[in-house]
Coordinates of C-alpha atoms in Angstrom, one line a residue:
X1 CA -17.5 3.0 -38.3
X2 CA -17.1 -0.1 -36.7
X3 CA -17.8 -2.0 -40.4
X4 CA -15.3 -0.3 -41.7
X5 CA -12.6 -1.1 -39.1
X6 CA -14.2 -5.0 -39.3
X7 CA -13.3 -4.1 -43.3
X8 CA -9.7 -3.2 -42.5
X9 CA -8.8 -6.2 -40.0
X10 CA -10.7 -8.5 -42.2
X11 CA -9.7 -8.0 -45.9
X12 CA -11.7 -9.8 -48.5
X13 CA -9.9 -12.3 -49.7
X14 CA -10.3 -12.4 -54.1
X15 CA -11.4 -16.0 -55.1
X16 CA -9.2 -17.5 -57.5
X17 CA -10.0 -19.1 -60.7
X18 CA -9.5 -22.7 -61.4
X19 CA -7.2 -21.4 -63.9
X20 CA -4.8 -19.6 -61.3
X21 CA -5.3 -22.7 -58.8
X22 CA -3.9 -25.0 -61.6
X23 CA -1.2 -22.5 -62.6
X24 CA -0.2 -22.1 -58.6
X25 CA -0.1 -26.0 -58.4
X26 CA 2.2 -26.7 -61.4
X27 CA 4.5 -24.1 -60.6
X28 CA 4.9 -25.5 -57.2
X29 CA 5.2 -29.0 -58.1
X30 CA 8.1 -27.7 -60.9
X31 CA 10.0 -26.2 -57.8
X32 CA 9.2 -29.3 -55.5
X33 CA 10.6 -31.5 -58.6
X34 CA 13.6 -28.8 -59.6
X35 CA 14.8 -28.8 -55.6
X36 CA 14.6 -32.8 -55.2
X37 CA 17.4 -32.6 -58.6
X38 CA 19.6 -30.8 -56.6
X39 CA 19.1 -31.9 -53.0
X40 CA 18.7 -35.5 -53.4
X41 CA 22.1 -35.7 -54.8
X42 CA 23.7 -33.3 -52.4
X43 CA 22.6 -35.7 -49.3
X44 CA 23.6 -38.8 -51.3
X45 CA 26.9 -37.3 -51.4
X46 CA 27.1 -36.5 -47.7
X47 CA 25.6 -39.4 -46.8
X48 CA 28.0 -41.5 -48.9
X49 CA 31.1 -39.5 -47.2
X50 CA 30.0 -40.5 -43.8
X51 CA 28.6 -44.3 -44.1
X52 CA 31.4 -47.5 -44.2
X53 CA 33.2 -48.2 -46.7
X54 CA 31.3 -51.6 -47.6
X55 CA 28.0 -50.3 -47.7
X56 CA 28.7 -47.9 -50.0
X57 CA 30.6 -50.6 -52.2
X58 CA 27.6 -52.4 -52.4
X59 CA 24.7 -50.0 -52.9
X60 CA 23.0 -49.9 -49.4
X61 CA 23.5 -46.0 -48.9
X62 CA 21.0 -43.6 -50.2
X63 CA 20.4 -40.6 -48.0
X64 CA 21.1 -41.9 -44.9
X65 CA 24.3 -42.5 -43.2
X66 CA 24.9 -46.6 -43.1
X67 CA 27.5 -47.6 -40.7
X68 CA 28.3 -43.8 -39.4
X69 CA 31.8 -43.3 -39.5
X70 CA 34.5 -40.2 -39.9
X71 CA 37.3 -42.4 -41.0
X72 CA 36.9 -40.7 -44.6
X73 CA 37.4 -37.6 -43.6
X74 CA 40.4 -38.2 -41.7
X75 CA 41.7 -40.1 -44.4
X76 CA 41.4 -36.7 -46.9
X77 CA 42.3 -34.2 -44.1
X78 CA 45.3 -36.0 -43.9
X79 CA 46.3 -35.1 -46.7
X80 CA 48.9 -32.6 -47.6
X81 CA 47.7 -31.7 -51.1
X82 CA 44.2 -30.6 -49.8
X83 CA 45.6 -28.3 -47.2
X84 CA 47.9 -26.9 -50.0
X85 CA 45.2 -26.5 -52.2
X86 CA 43.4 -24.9 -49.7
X87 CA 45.8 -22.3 -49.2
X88 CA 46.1 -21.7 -52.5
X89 CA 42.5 -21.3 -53.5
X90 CA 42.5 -18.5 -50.9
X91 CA 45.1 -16.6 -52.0
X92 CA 43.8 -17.1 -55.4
X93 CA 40.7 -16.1 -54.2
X94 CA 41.4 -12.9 -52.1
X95 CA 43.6 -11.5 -54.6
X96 CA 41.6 -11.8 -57.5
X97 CA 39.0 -10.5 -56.2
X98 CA 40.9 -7.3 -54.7
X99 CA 42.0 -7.0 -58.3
X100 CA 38.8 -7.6 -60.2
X101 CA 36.8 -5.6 -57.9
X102 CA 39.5 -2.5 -58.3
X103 CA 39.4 -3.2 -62.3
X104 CA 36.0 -3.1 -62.5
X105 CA 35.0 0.0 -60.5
X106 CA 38.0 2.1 -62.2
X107 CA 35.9 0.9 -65.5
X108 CA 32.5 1.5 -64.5
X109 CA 32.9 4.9 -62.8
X110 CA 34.0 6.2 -66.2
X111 CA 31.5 5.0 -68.5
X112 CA 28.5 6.2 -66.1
X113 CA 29.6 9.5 -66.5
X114 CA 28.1 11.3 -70.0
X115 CA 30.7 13.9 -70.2
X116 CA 33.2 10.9 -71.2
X117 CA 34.1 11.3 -74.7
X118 CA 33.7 8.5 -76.7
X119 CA 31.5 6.7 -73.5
X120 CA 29.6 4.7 -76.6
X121 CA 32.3 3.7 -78.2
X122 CA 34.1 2.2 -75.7
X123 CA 30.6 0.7 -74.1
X124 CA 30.4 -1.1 -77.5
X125 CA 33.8 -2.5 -77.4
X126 CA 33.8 -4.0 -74.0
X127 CA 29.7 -5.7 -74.5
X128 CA 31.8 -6.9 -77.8
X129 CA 34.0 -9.1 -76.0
X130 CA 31.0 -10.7 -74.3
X131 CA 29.9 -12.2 -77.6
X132 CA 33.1 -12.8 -79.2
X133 CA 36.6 -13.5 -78.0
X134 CA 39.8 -14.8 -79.5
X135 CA 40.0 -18.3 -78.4
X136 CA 41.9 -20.6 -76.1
X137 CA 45.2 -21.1 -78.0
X138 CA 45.3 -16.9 -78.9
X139 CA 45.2 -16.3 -75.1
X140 CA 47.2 -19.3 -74.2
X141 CA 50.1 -17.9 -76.6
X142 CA 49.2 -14.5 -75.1
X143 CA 50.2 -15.7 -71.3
X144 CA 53.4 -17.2 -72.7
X145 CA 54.5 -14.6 -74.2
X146 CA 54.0 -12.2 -70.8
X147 CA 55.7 -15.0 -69.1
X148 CA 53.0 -16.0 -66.9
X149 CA 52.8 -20.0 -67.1
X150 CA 53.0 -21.4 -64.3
X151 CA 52.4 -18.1 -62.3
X152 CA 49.6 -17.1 -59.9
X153 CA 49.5 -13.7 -62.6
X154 CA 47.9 -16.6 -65.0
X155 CA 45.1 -17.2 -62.6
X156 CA 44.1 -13.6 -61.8
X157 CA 44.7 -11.5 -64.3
X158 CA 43.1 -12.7 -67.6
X159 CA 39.8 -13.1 -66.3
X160 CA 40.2 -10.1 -63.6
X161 CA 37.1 -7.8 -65.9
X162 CA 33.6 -9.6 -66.3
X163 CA 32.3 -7.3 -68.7
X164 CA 28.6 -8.0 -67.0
X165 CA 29.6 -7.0 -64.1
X166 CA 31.3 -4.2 -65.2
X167 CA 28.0 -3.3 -66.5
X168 CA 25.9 -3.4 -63.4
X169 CA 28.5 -1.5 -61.7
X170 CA 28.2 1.1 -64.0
X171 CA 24.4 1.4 -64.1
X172 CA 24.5 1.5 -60.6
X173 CA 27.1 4.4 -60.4
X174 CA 24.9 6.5 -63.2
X175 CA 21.6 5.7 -61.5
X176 CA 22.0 6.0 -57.8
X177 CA 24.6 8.5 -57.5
X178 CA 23.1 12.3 -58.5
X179 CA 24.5 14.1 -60.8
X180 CA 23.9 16.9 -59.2
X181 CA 26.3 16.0 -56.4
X182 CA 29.2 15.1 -58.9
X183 CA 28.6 18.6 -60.4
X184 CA 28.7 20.2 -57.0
X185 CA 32.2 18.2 -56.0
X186 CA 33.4 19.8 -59.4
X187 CA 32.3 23.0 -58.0
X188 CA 34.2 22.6 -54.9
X189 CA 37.2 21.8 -56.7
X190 CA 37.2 18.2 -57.0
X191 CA 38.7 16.5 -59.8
X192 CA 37.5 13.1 -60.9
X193 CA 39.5 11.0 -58.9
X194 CA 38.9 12.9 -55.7
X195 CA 35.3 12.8 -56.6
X196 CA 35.5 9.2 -57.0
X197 CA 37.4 7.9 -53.8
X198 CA 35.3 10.7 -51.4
X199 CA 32.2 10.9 -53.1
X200 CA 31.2 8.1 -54.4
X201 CA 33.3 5.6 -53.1
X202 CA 31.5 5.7 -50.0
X203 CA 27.9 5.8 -51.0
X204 CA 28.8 2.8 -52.9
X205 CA 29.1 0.0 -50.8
X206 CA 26.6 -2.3 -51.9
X207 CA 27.8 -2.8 -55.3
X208 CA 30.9 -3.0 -54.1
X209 CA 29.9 -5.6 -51.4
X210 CA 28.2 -7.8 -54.8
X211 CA 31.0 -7.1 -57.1
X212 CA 33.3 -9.2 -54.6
X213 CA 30.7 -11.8 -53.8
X214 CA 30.7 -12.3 -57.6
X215 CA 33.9 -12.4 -58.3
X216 CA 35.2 -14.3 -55.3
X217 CA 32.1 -17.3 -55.8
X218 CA 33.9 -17.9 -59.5
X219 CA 37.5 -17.6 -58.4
X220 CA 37.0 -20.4 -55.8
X221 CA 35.6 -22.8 -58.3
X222 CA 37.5 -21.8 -60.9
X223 CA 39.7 -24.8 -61.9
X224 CA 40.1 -24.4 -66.0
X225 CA 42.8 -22.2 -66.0
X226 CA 44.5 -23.6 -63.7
X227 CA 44.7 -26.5 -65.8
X228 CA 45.9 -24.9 -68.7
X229 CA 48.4 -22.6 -67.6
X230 CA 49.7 -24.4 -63.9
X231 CA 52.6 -27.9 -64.1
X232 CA 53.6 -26.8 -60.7
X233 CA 51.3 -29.5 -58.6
X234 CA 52.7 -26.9 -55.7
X235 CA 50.5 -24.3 -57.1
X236 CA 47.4 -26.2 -57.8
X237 CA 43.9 -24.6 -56.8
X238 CA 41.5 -26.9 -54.2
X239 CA 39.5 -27.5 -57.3
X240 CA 42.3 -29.1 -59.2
X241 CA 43.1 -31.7 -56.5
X242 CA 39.1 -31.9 -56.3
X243 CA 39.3 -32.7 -60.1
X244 CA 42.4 -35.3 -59.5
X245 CA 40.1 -37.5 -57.3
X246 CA 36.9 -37.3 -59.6
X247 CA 38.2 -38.0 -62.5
X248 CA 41.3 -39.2 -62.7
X249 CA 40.5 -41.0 -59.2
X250 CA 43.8 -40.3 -58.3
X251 CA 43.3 -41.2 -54.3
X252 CA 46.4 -43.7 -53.8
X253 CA 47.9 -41.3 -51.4
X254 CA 44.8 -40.7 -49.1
X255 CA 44.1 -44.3 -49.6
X256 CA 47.5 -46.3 -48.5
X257 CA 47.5 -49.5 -50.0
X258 CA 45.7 -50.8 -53.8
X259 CA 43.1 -52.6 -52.0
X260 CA 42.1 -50.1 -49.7
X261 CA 41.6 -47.9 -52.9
X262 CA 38.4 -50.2 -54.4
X263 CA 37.1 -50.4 -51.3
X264 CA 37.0 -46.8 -50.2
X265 CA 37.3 -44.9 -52.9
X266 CA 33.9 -44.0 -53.3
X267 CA 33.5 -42.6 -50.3
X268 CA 36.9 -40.9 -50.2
X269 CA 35.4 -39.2 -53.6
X270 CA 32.6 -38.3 -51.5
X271 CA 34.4 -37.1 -48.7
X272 CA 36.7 -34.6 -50.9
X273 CA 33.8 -33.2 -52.8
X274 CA 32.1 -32.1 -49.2
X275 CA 35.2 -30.9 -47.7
X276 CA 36.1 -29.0 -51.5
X277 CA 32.7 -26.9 -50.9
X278 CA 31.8 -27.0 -47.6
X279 CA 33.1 -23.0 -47.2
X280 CA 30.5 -22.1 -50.3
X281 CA 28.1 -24.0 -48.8
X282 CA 28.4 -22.5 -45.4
X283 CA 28.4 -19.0 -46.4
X284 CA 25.6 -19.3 -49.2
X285 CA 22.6 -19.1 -46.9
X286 CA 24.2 -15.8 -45.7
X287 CA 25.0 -14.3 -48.9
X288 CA 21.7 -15.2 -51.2
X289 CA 20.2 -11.7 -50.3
X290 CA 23.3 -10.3 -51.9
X291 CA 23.5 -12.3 -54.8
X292 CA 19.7 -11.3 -55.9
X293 CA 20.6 -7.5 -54.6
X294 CA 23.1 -8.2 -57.6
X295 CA 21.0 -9.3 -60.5
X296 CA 18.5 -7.2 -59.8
X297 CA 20.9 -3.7 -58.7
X298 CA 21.9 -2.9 -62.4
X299 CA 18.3 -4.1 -64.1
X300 CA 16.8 -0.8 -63.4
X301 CA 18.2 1.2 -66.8
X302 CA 20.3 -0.5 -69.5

């Protein structure tokens, strides 16, 4: 009796082959070498925002802060345009995501259900338009001709259905919630909308909950359409000032005068970049169970 409870505490432990052991050490070295890629660069960057102007210029900074100073960052928060952007990108960002989220579930809940005529038909159609679409000047012409240029309608509304989302919404409705129980709403007198906002509504929160992380991660760095279909600098995203200062290093006004721009304007760059993601960043650590609950929610039946 006692060997077997030794047995239990003390598992033996399976040896593994040299095979496995030089398997387990390259995959870990590929992470170790795949994580340096993108961490190295993120602490240059930081450091770079925080380090004097003149050490930067000449190449002493690398991922430590050289000459610690927050003068950079008071230069860019100074600036009107980023708090505008700001603002924008929010309101970008929450209403798009009400939107998309809204879009998406009232075209998910439908195709789950295999009483819908036509269900593969209209499946095909929408996993269609993730292989094939019309092209930029089509949909460009498209939002002049609704009249959005120049509108926040421009910036929400074209891309408000991600047909792979869609699809992992739907899964999940046809997998998780029972038949049985949509049958017995319909018994009860229920019609399909009553069924939808009382019955499954609420037993849907998770997908929900990933549907808006999705949706709202891509509307805060979206920047292209913004660029195609916004003049109005007033209406610009956070990403399109972002994009300003990287490339077209347009930093006079955080700058002031021409020669403060080649001396700083590396680490104004710098500076913009951490203050552009610093809310993605922040939230990220809390959200990465939700973002795998996503990939892997809709993976159980195609």
């Amino acid at each position: 009796m006692k060997k077997n409870i030794d047995a239990m505490n003390h598992p033996t432990k399976v040896k593994e082959s040299i095979g496995e052991r030089i398997y387990t050490i390259v995959v870990y070295l590929l992470l170790i070498l795949i994580s340096a890629t993108i961490i190295l660069p993120l602490l240059h960057i930081i450091s770079g925002s925080f380090s004097d102007p003149m050490q930067l210029l000449t190449g002493n900074v690398s991922f430590w802060p050289k000459g610690f100073t927050t003068s950079m960052y008071e230069k860019v928060l100074k600036d009107a345009s980023i708090w505008t952007g700001y603002l924008n990108t929010l309101l970008y960002t929450v209403l798009g995501t009400l939107i998309s989220v809204t879009l998406t579930a009232c075209a998910a809940y439908p195709l789950s259900r295999k009483d819908l005529f036509g269900r593969n038909v209209f499946i095909s159609l929408f996993i269609f338009t993730m292989f094939f679409n019309g092209g930029m000047i089509p949909t460009y012409l498209i939002i002049q001709k609704l009249g959005m240029l120049n509108k926040i309608w421009a910036l929400v509304l074209p891309s408000a259905i991600s047909t792979y989302n869609m699809i992992i919404m739907r899964t999940f409705f046809e997998n998780t919630i029972p038949n049985e129980l949509i049958e017995a709403a319909a018994l009860d007198g229920c019609n399909d909308i009553t069924t939808f906002f009382r019955i499954v509504l609420p037993l849907s929160g998770a997908v929900f909950a990933v549907m808006a992380l999705f949706y709202g991660v891509a509307q805060w760095n979206s920047w292209f359409p913004a660029l195609l279909y916004i003049r109005d600098r007033s209406l610009y995203p956070l990403q399109m000032i972002l994009r300003e200062v990287l490339i077209q290093s347009d930093i006079g006004n955080m700058a002031g005068s021409t020669g403060d721009v080649e001396v700083i304007g590396d680490g104004l760059k710098y500076a913009t970049m951490v203050v552009s993601t610093l809310p993605i960043m922040c939230l990220y650590p809390f959200l990465q169970k939700y973002f795998v609950a996503g990939v892997t929610i809709g993976a159980v039946k195609g």
